Structures are given as structure tokens and as C-alpha cells.
Short mmCIF file of C-alpha atoms and ligand atoms in Angstrom, two decimals:
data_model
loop_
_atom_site.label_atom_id
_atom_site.label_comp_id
_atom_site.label_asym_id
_atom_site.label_seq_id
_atom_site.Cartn_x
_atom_site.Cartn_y
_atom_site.Cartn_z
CA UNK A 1 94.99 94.09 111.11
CA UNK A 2 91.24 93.30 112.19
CA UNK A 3 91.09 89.04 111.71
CA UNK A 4 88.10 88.78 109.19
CA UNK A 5 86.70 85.58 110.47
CA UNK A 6 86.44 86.95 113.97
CA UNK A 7 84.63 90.34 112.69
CA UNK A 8 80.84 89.28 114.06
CA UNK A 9 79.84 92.54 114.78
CA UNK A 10 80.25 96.10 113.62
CA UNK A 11 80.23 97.26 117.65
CA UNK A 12 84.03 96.59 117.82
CA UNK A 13 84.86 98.45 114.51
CA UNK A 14 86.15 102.07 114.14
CA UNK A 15 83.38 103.82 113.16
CA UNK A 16 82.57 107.38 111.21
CA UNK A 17 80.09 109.57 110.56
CA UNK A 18 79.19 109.36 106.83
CA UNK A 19 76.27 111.53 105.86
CA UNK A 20 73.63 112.24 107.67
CA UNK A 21 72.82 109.77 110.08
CA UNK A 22 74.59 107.23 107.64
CA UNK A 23 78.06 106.17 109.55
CA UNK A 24 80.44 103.80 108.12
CA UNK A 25 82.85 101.07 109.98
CA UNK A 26 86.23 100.27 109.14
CA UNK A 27 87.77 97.22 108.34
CA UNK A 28 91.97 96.84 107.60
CA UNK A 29 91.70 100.39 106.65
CA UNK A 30 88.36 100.28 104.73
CA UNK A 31 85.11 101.76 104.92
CA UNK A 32 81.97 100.21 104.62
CA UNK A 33 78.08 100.25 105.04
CA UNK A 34 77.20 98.89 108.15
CA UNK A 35 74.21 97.63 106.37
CA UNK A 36 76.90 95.21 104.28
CA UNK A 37 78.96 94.09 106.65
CA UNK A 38 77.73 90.87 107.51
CA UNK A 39 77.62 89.92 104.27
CA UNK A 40 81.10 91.74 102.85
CA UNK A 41 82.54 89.80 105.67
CA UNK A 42 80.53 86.63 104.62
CA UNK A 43 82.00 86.99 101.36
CA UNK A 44 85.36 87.41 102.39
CA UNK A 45 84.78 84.11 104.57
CA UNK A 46 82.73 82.10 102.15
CA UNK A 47 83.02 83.00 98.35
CA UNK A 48 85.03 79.92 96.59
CA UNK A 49 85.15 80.87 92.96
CA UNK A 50 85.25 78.99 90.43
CA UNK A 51 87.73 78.79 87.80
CA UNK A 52 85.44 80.19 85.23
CA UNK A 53 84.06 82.69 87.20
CA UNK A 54 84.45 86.65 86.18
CA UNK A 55 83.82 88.71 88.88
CA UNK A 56 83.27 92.88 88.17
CA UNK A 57 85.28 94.80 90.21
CA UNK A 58 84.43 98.96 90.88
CA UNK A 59 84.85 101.42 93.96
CA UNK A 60 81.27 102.61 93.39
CA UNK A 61 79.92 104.87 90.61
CA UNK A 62 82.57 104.42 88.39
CA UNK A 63 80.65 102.70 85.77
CA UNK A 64 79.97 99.43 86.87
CA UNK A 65 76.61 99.35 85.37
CA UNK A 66 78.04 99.61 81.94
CA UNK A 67 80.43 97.40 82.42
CA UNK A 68 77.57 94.83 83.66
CA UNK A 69 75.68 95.30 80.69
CA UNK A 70 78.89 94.90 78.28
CA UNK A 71 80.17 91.96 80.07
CA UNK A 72 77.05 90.37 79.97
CA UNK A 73 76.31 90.89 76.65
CA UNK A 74 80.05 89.24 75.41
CA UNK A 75 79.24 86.92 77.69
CA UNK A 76 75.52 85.51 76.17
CA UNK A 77 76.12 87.14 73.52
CA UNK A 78 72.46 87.79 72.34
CA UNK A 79 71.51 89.65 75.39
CA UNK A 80 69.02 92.59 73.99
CA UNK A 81 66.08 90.66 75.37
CA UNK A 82 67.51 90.32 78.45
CA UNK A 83 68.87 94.08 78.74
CA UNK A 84 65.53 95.02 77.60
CA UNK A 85 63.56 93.13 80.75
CA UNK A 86 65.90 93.38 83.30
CA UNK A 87 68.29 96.47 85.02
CA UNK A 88 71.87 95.22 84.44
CA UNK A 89 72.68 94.88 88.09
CA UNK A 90 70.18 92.13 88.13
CA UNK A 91 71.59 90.42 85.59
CA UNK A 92 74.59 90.30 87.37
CA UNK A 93 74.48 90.21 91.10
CA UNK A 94 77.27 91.65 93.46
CA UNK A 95 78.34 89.44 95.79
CA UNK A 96 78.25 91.83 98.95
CA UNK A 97 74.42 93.09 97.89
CA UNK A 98 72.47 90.13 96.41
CA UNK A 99 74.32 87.03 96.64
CA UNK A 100 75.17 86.65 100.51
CA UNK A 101 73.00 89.57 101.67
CA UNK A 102 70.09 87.23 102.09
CA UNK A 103 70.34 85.26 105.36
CA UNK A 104 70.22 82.54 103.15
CA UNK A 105 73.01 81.98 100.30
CA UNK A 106 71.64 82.72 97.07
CA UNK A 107 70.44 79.88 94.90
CA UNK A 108 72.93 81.73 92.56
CA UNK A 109 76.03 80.77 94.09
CA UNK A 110 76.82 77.05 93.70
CA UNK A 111 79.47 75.25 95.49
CA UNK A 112 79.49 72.10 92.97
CA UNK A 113 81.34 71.98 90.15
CA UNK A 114 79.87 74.29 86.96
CA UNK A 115 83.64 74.39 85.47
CA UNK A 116 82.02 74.34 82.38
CA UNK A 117 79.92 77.81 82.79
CA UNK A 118 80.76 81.17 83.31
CA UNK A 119 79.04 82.83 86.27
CA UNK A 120 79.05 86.47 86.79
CA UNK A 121 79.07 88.43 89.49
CA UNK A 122 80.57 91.76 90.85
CA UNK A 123 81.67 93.71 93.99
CA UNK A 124 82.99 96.67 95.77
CA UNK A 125 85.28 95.13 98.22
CA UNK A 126 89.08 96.09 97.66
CA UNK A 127 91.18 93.59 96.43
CA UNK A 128 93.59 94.32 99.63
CA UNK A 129 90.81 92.07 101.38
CA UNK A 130 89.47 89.91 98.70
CA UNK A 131 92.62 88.91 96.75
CA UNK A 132 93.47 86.01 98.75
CA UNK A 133 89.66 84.64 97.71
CA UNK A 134 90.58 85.70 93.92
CA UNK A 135 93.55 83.96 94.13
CA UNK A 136 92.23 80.34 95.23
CA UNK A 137 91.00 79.95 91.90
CA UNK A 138 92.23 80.97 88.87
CA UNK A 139 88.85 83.58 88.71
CA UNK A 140 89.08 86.25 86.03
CA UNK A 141 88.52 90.12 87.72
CA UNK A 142 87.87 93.04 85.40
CA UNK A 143 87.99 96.23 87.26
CA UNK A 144 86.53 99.73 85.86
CA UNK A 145 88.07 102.38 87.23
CA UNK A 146 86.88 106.51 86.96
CA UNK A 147 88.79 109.86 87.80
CA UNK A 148 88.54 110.81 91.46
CA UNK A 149 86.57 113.77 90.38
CA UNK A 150 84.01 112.67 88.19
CA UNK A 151 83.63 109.51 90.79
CA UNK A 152 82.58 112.17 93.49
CA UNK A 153 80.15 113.82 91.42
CA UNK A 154 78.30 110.99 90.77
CA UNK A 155 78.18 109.55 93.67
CA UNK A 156 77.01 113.12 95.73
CA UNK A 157 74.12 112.93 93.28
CA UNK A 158 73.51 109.12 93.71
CA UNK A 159 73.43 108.99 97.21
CA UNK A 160 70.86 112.40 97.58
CA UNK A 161 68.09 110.09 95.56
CA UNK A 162 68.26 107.32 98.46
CA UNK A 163 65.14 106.62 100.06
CA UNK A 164 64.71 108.78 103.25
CA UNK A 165 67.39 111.27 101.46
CA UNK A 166 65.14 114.49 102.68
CA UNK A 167 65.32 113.14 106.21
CA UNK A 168 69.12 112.26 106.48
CA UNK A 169 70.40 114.91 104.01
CA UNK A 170 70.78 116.62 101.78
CA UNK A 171 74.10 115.91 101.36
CA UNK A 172 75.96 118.51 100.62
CA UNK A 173 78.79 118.78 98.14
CA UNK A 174 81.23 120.76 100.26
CA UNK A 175 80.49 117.38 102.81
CA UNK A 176 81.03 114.64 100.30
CA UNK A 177 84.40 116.81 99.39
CA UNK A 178 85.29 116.88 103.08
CA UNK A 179 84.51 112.83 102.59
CA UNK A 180 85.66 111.86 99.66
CA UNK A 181 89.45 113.79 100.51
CA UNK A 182 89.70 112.28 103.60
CA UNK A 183 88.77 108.55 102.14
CA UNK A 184 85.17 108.15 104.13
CA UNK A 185 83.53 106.96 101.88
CA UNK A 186 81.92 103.53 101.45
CA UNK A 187 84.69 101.83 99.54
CA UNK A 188 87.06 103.82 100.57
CA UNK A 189 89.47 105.56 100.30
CA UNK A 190 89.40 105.49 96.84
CA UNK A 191 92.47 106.04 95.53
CA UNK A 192 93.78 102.89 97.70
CA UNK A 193 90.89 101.15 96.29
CA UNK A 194 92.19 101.80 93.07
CA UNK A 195 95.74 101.06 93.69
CA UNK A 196 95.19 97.33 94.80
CA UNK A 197 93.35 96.26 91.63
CA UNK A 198 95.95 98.32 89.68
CA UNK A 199 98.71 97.09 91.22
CA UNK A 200 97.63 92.98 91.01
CA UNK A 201 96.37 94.26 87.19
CA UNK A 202 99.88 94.11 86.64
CA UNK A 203 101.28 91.65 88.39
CA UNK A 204 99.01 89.33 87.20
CA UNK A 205 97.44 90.38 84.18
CA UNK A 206 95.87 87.03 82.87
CA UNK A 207 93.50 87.35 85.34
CA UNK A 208 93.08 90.83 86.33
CA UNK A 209 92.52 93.42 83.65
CA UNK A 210 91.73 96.96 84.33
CA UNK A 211 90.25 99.48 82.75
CA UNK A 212 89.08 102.92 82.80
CA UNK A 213 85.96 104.53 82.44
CA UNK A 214 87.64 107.44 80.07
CA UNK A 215 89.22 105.13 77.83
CA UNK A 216 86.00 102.83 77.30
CA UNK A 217 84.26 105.92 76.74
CA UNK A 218 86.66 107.01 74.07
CA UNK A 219 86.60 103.52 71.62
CA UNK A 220 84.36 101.23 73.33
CA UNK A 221 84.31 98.99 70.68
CA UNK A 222 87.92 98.08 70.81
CA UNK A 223 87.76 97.60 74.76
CA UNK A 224 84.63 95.46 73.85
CA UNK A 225 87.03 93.24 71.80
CA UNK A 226 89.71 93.43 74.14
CA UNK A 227 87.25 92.39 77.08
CA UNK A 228 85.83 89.40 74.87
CA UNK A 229 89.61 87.79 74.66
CA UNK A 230 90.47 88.21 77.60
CA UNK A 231 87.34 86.42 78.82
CA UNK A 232 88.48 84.11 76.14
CA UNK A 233 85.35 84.29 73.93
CA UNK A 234 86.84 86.07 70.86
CA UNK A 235 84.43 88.12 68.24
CA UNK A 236 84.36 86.59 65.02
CA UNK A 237 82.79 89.70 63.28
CA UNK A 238 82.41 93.13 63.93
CA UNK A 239 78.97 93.36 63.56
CA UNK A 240 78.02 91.80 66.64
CA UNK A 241 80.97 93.65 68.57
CA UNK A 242 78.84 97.25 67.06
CA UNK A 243 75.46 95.12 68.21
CA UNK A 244 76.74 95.13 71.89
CA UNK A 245 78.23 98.26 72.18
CA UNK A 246 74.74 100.16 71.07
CA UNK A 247 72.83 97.97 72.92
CA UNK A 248 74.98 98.67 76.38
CA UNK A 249 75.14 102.83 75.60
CA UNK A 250 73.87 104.84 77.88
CA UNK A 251 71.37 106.27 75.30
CA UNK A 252 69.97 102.83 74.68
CA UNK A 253 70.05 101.32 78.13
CA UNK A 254 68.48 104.27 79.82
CA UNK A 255 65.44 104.25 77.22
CA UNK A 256 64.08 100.86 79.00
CA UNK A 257 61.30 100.98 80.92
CA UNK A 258 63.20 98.86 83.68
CA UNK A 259 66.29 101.72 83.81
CA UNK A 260 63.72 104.98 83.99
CA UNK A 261 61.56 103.13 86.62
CA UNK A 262 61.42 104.76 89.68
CA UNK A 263 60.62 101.58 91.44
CA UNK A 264 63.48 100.43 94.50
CA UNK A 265 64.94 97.15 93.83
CA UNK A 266 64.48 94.94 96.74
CA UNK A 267 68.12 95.07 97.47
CA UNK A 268 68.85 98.52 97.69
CA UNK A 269 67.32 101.90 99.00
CA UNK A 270 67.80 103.42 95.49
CA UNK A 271 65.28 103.53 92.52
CA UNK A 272 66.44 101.96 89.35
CA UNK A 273 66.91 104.96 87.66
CA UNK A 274 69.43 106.68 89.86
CA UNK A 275 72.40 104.15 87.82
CA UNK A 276 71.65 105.90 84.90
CA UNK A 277 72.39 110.04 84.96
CA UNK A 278 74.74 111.93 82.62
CA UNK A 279 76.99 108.91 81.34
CA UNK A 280 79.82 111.85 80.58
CA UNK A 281 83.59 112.11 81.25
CA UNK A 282 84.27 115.33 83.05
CA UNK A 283 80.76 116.08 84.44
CA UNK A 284 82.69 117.59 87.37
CA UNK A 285 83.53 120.70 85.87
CA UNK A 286 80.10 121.99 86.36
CA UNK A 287 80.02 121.35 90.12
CA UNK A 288 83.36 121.57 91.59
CA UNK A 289 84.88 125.25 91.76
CA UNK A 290 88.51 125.98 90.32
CA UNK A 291 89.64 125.48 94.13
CA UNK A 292 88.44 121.92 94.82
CA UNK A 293 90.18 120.76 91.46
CA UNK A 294 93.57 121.53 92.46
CA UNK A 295 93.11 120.17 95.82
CA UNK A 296 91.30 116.65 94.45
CA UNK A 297 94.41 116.98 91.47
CA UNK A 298 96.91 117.78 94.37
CA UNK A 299 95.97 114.35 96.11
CA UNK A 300 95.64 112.59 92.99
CA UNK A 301 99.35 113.47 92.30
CA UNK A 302 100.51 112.07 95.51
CA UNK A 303 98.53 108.87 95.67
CA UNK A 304 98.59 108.04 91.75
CA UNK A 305 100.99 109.97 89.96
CA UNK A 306 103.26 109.31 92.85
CA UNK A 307 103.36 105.83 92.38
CA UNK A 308 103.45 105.81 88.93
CA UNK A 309 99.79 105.73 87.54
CA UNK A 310 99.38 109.10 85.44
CA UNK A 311 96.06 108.91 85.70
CA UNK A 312 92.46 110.98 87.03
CA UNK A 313 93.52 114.49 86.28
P1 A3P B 1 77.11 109.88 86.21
O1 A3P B 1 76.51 109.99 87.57
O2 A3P B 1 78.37 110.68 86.06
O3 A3P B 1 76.17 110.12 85.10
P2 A3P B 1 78.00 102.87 88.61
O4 A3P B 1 77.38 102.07 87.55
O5 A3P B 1 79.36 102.35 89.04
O6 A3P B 1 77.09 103.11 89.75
O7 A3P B 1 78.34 104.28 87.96
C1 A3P B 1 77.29 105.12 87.60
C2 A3P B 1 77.78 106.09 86.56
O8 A3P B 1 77.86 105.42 85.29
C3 A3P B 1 76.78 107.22 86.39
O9 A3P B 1 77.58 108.35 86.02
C4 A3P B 1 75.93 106.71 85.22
O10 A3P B 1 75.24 107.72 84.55
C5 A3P B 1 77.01 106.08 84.35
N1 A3P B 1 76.48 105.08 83.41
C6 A3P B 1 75.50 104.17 83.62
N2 A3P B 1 75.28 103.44 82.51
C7 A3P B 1 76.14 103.90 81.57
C8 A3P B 1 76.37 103.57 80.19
N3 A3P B 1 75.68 102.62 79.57
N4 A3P B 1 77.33 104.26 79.54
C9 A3P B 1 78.03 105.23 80.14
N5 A3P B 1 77.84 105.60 81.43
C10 A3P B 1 76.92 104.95 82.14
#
């Protein structure tokens, strides 16, 4: 067990190759961008939520966006304008990326006391390493979740639009199979990823619900309403639950200017509209051959069905 607050460098850290040139290092059986490690580790060493704080938590590409946008928007409740101006992962910063990947800490994390507001944020670290920081203050967590094989999909086609993709990669799919199988993945692996929120979901679900992209897909608006008590902010009518739920679809959200812009946020080596693809369940079916679905099915029995979650197949 690697002792976070001695981590300093990624040099002493198991280390793989990723794609490309792209490695990842390990820490306590995780993988991560080396890029993020100083600050994943500065999270894990400085992030003091507050008690009103609602943190987004998502192994990557399993529809954190959305959930941004829907969050937000039961959150401030008349958020078009803002949805309009502004992509929804800067509307909500992850802690890892934008709020303690700047050598400074972001003027949006406050140490004083803001009990009274609700600050949003969201991440990719596992909750086997950032429980302990959940769990110093009675934080809310809302984790998305998304079958293994639609997760891959999206991600193989996400990571190919990075900047300097044509030098590293392509990447291609029979690799990020290889990568996703074995767990080397940043994030990963993600079915253990998937397993810690799950598992604190239920052991302590006042503060951690969980969700799946499948089932918000199916009746969003009742997940909207579920979200909104959770986060303790009822809907009074169902008008403005149907508001929010257009407003945050995929067809909507991807019509703004700010979503289709192929401008790079300064915080990421992806263009703004690589969050925004298909917005489908079961997208994998027209990339991964009859062979690779039993063998991604044949590991998702063992990790999830095995241990009780009938889920991702
Ligand atoms: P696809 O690549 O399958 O289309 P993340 O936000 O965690 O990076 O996940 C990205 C995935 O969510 C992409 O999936 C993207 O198209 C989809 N997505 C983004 N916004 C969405 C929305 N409003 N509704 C449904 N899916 C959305």
C-alpha cells in the first residue's frame, strides 16, 4: 500500500505502457495519467469538503458530462443561460483537472466556511483512495456508472481525437481491448472502480447514490427527481423537472456553439466537442465483434455478477 502523502514523484511508481507513448503509473492498484498525478495526489492530501458539497463521481466516459449538466441545472435551477455559454465541465470543475491542477489552488476551492452553499465539483479518482476525504464531511457523491462495453467504445474514440493523436496513435481497438481487459486504463481497472462507489452506495446511501448511465437514459426525468431529493432540493412541479431534462439532452447540449467547438480547453488536450458523440446505450455493437463480447461479458460476470451486481451485460 503506496503512503499517499509520501507519493512526490511518479519515478518510484509502477509504471505501464498506455497508448502510444502515453504510459500510466499506479497507485494502491490504480492507474493514472502521469500528467494528474501531482494533483490526484494533491487532492487526496488536501481536498476538505464541505458539508454541502456534491462531488460527481465517474471512471471516465461514462456520462459524466450529462450528469454535470443535470446536476447543475437542479442545482441553479435556471441554468439554460449558463448551459448555453459555457461546456458543462466548466461549469463544474473536477477536482484532479481544474481545481488543484494549477500550481496554485483554484480560487474555486475555499477553505472557510460556505455551509450555506452548495459547491460542485467532480472526479475520477476511486473511492478506494478518496473515501476517507468523502467521509470527513458529511459530502454528498453521486456516481454515474456505464456498461464495460459501451465505456470502451467511447473512450477508444475519445482518446484518438487528443491533440498529437496522429503522432502517438492511432489507437487501435484490438489495443484499448488488450487495455481495457487487463484494467490499464486511466481510472482503472474499471470494474474495481465501479465496485468501490457501488459498494459505499450501499452502505451508506444518504450520501452516496449511484446510478447508471442505462437507466438515466431510459426515464431521465424520474432520475432527475430522484437526484433533486437526494440533493435535498425537491421539484415542486413537473414542468421545470421536463425544462432540465431537454435542456441537458444530448440533442440540445450538443447544438451549442461552445459543445461543437473544436477549440481545446486550457485544461485538457481534447477539443470541446469530443464529450459529445453518439449519446446511445449499446453503441458497442457496431465495433466490437461477437468474440470480444463474450470475453468483456465473461469478465463482467466474474467481477460484477460475481459479487452480486447484475449489471453491464
Ligand atoms: P459516446 O462516446 O458513447 O457517444 P463522459 O461525459 O463521462 O466523458 O462520457 C461521454 C459519453 O457521454 C459520450 O458517449 C457522450 O456522447 C455521452 N454524452 C455526452 N453528453 C450527453 C448527454 N447530454 N446525454 C447523453 N449522453 C451524453
Amino acid at each position: 500500500m503506496v503512503n499517499i502523502l509520501e507519493v512526490v514523484h511518479d519515478e518510484s511508481l509502477p509504471k505501464e505502457n498506455w497508448w502510444g507513448k502515453n504510459c500510466v503509473c499506479q497507485i494502491n492498484d490504480f492507474w493514472f495519467l502521469p500528467k494528474f498525478l501531482p494533483s490526484t495526489i494533491r487532492v487526496l492530501n488536501e481536498f476538505k469538503p464541505l458539508p454541502n458539497d456534491v462531488i460527481l463521481a465517474s471512471f471516465p466516459k461514462t456520462g459524466t458530462t450529462w450528469l454535470k449538466s443535470l446536476v447543475f441545472s437542479i442545482v441553479n435551477r435556471s441554468s439554460k443561460e449558463s448551459l448555453v455559454k459555457h461546456n458543462p465541465h466548466d461549469l463544474v470543475p473536477t477536482l484532479e483537472v481544474q481545481v488543484f491542477g494549477t500550481t496554485h489552488q483554484s480560487s474555486s476551492i475555499t477553505t472557510h466556511d460556505e455551509s450555506h452553499s452548495t459547491r460542485l465539483y467532480s472526479t475520477h479518482i476511486p473511492y478506494q483512495l478518496l473515501g476517507n476525504t468523502f467521509h470527513s464531511s458529511n459530502c454528498r457523491v453521486i456516481y454515474i456508472t456505464r456498461n464495460p462495453k459501451d465505456t470502451l467504445v467511447s473512450m477508444w474514440h475519445f482518446t484518438n481525437k487528443w491533440k498529437d493523436a496522429d503522432q502517438d496513435g492511432p489507437w487501435h481497438l484490438e489495443e484499448a481491448i488488450e487495455k481495457f481487459c487487463s484494467g490499464v486504463f486511466p481510472g482503472g481497472p474499471y470494474y474495481d472502480h465501479v465496485m468501490g462507489f457501488r459498494k459505499a452506495s450501499l452502505e451508506k446511501p444518504k450520501n452516496i447514490f449511484s446510478i447508471t448511465y442505462e437507466e438515466l437514459m431510459k426515464d431521465t426525468k424520474i432520475h432527475v427527481k430522484r437526484l433533486a431529493e437526494f440533493l435535498g432540493c425537491p421539484f415542486m412541479n413537473d414542468e421545470e423537472v421536463d425544462e432540465i431534462v431537454k435542456n441537458c439532452s444530448f440533442d440540445i447540449l450538443s447544438s451549442y456553439e461552445v459543445n461543437k467547438s473544436g477549440d481545446f480547453p486550457s485544461w485538457f488536450q481534447v477539443p470541446y466537442n469530443s464529450f459529445f458523440r453518439q449519446g446511445v446505450v449499446g453503441d458497442h455493437k457496431n465495433y466490437l465483434d461477437a468474440k470480444t463480447i463474450e470475453r468483456i461479458d465473461a469478465l463482467t460476470r466474474d467481477k460484477f455478477h460475481g459479487a452480486g451486481f447484475m449489471y453491464g451485460i
